[in-house]
mmCIF file of C-alpha atoms in Angstrom:
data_model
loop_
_atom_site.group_PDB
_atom_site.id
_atom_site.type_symbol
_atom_site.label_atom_id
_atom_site.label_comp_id
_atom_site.label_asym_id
_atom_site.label_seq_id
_atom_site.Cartn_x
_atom_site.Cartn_y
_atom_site.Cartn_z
ATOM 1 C CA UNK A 1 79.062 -1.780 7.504
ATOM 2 C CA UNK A 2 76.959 -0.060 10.062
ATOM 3 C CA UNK A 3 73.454 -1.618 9.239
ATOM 4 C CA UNK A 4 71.856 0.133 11.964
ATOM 5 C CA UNK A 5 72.687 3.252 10.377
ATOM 6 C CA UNK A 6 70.799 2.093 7.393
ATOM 7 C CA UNK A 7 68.192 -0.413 8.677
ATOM 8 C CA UNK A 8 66.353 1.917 10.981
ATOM 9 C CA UNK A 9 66.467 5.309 9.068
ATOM 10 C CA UNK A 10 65.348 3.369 5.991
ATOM 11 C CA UNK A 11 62.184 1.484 7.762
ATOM 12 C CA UNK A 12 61.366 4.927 9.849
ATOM 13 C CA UNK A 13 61.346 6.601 6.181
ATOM 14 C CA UNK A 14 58.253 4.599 4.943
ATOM 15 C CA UNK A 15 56.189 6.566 6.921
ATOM 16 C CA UNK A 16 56.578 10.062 5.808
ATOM 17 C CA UNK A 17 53.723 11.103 3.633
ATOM 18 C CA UNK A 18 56.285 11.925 1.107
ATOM 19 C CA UNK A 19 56.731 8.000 0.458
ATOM 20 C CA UNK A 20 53.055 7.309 0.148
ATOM 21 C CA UNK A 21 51.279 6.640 -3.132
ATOM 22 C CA UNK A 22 48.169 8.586 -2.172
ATOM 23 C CA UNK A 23 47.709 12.029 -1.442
ATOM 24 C CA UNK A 24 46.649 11.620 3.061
ATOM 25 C CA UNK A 25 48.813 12.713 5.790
ATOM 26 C CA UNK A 26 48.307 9.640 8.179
ATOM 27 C CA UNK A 27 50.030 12.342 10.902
ATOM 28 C CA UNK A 28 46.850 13.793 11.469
ATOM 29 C CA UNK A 29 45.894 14.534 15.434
ATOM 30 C CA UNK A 30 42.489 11.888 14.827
ATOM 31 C CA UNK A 31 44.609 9.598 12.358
ATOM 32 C CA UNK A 32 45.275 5.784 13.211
ATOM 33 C CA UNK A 33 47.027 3.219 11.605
ATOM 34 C CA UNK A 34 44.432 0.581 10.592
ATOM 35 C CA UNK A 35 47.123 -2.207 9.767
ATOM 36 C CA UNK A 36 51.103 -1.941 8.640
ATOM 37 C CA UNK A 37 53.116 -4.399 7.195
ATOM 38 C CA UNK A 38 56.676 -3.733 6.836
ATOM 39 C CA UNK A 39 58.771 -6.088 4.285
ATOM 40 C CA UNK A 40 62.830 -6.052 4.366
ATOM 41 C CA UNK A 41 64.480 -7.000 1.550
ATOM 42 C CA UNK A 42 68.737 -7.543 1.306
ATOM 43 C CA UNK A 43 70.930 -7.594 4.066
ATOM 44 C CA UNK A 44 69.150 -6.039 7.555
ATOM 45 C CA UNK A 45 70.514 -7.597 10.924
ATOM 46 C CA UNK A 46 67.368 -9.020 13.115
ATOM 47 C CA UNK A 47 67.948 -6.557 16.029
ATOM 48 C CA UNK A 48 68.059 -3.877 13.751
ATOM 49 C CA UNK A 49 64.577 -4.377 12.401
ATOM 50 C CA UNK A 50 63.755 -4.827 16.341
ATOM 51 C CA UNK A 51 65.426 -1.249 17.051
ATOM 52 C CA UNK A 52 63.192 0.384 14.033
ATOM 53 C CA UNK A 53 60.372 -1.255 15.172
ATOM 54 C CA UNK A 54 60.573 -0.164 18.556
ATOM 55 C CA UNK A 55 61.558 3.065 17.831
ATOM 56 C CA UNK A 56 58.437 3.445 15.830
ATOM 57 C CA UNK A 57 56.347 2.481 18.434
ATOM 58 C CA UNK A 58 57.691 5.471 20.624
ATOM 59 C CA UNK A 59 56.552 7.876 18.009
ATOM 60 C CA UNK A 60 53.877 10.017 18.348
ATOM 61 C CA UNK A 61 52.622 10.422 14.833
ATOM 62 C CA UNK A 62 52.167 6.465 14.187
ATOM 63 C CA UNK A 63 49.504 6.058 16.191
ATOM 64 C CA UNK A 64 47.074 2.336 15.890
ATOM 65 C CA UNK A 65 42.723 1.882 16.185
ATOM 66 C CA UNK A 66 43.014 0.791 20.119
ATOM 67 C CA UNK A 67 41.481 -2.835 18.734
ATOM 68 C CA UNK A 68 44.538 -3.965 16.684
ATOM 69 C CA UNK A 69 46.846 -4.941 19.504
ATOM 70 C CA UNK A 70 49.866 -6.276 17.659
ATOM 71 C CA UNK A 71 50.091 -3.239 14.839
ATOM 72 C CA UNK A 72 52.705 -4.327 13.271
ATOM 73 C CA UNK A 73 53.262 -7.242 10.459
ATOM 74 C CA UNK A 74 57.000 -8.271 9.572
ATOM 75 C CA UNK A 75 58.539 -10.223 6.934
ATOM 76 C CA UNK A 76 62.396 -10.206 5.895
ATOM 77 C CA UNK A 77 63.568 -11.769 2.806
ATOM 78 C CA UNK A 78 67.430 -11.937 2.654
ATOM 79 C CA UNK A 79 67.758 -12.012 -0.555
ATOM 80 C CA UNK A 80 68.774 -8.602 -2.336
ATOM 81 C CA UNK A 81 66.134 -6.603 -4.009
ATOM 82 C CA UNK A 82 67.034 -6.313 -7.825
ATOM 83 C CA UNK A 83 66.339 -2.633 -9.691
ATOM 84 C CA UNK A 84 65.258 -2.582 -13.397
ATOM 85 C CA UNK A 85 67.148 -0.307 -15.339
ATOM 86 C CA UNK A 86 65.181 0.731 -18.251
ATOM 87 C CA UNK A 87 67.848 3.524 -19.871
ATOM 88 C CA UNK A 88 70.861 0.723 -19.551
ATOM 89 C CA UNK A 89 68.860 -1.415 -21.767
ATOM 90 C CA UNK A 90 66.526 -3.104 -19.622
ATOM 91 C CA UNK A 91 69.745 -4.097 -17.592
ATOM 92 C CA UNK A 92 69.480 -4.886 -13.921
ATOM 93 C CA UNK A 93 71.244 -4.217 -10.632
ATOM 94 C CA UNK A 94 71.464 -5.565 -7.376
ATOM 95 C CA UNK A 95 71.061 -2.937 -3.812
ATOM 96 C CA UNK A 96 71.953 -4.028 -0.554
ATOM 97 C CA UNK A 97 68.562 -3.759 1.067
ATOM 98 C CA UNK A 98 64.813 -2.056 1.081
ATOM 99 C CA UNK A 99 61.585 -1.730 2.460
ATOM 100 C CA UNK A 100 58.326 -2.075 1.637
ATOM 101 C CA UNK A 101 55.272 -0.301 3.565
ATOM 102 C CA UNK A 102 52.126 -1.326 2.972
ATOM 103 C CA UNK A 103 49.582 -0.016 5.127
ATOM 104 C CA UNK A 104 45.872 1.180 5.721
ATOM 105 C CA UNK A 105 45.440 4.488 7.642
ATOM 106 C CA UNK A 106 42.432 6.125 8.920
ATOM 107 C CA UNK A 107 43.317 9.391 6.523
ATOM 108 C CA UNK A 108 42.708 7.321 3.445
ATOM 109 C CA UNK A 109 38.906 8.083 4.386
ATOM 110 C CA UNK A 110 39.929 11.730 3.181
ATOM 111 C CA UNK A 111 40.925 10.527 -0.192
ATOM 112 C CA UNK A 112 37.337 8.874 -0.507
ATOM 113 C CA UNK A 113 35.894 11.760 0.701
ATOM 114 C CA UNK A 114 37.783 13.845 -2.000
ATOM 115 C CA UNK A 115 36.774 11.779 -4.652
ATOM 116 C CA UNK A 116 32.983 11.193 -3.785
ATOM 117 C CA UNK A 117 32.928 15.444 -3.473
ATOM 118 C CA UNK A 118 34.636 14.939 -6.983
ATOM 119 C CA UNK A 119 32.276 12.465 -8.508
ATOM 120 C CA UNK A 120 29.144 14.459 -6.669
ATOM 121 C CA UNK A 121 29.860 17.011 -8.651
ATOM 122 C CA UNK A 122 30.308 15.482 -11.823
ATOM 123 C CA UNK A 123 27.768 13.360 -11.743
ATOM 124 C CA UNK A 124 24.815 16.675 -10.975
ATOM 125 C CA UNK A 125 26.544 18.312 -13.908
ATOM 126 C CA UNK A 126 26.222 15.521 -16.156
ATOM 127 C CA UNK A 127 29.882 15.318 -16.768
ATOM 128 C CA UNK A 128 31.482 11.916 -18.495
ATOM 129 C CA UNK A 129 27.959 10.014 -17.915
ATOM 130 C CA UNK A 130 27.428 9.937 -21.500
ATOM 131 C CA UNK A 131 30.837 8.083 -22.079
ATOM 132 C CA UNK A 132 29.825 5.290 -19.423
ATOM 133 C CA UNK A 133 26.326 4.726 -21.281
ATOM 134 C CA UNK A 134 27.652 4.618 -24.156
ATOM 135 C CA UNK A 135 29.683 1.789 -23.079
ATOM 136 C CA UNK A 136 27.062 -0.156 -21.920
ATOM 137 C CA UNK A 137 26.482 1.398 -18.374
ATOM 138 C CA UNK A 138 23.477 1.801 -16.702
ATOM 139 C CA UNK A 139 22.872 5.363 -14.662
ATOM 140 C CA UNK A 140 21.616 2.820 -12.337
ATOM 141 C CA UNK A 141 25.146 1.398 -11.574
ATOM 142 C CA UNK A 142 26.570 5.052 -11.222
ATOM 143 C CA UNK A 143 24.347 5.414 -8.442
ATOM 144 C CA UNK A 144 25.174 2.911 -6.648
ATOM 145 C CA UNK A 145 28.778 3.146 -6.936
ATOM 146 C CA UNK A 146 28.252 6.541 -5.142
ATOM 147 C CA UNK A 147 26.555 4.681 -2.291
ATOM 148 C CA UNK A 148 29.583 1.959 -2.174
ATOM 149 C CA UNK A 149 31.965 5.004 -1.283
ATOM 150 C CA UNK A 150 29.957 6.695 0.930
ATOM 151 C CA UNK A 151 29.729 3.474 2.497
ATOM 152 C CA UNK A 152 33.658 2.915 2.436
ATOM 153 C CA UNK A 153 33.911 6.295 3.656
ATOM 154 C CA UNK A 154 31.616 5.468 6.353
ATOM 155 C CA UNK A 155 33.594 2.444 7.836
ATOM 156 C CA UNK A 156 36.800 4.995 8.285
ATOM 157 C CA UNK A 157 35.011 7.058 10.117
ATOM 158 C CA UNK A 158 33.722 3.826 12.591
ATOM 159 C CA UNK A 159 37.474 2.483 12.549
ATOM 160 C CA UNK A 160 38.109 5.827 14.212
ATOM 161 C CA UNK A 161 35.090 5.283 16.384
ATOM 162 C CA UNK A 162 32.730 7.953 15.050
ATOM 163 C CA UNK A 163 35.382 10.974 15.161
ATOM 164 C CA UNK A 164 35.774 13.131 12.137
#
């Protein structure tokens, strides 16, 4: 088997904004990688993982803040990742191998800019506040929830060093 056919396409993979679970394009020409953490599962040979990572490194679209020096975090398990199947009746089945990205990019602060526009908006026009009092929520509360992620928003834009 020609793991290296495998091992680095796979890893390389986990950065296309198609993989992500939020809606950011981390390629962006001011974007930075914060922190990444890559996790191999199954069989991948050592010096494969070293060929992915260093082929990585040569890219220009992952890109890391100038003050984390190392970038990237590695773990490898070698035992197989197992898949649930839910149709075969909650059956499951072994693959060879996987890889798990988790990561914090300088484009999530787009996502909580997004949703603070969002919740701006709803919150001058009165919309859903009635559901969260009635629950027991103070307006109060609302308010300063706003302030948290402007304030989360705001330490993005200082991991970037005041660009954006």
């Amino acid at each position: 088997t020609d793991t290296n056919f495998r091992t680095v396409p796979l890893a390389m993979s986990t950065y296309l904004p198609a993989n992500f679970m939020t809606q950011c394009d981390p390629r962006g020409p001011i974007h930075k990688y914060i922190s990444s953490c890559l996790i191999f599962r199954g069989y991948h040979l050592v010096k494969d993982i070293g060929a992915s990572i260093c082929s990585m490194k040569t890219k220009t679209t992952i890109r890391f803040v100038d003050w984390n020096p190392t970038g990237f975090k590695l773990s490898v398990h070698w035992q197989a990742p197992l898949v649930l199947l839910e149709q075969e009746g909650d059956s499951m089945i072994s693959i060879d191998r996987s890889v798990l990205h988790i990561c914090n990019n300088t484009s999530v602060g787009n996502l909580f800019e997004r949703v603070r526009r969002t919740f701006d908006l709803m919150k001058s026009k009165q919309a859903f506040v009635h559901w969260y009092l009635n629950d027991g929520m103070e307006e109060s509360e609302l308010t300063e929830a706003q302030e948290n992620v402007v304030a989360l928003e705001m330490e993005y834009v200082d991991a970037l060093g005041g660009v954006e």
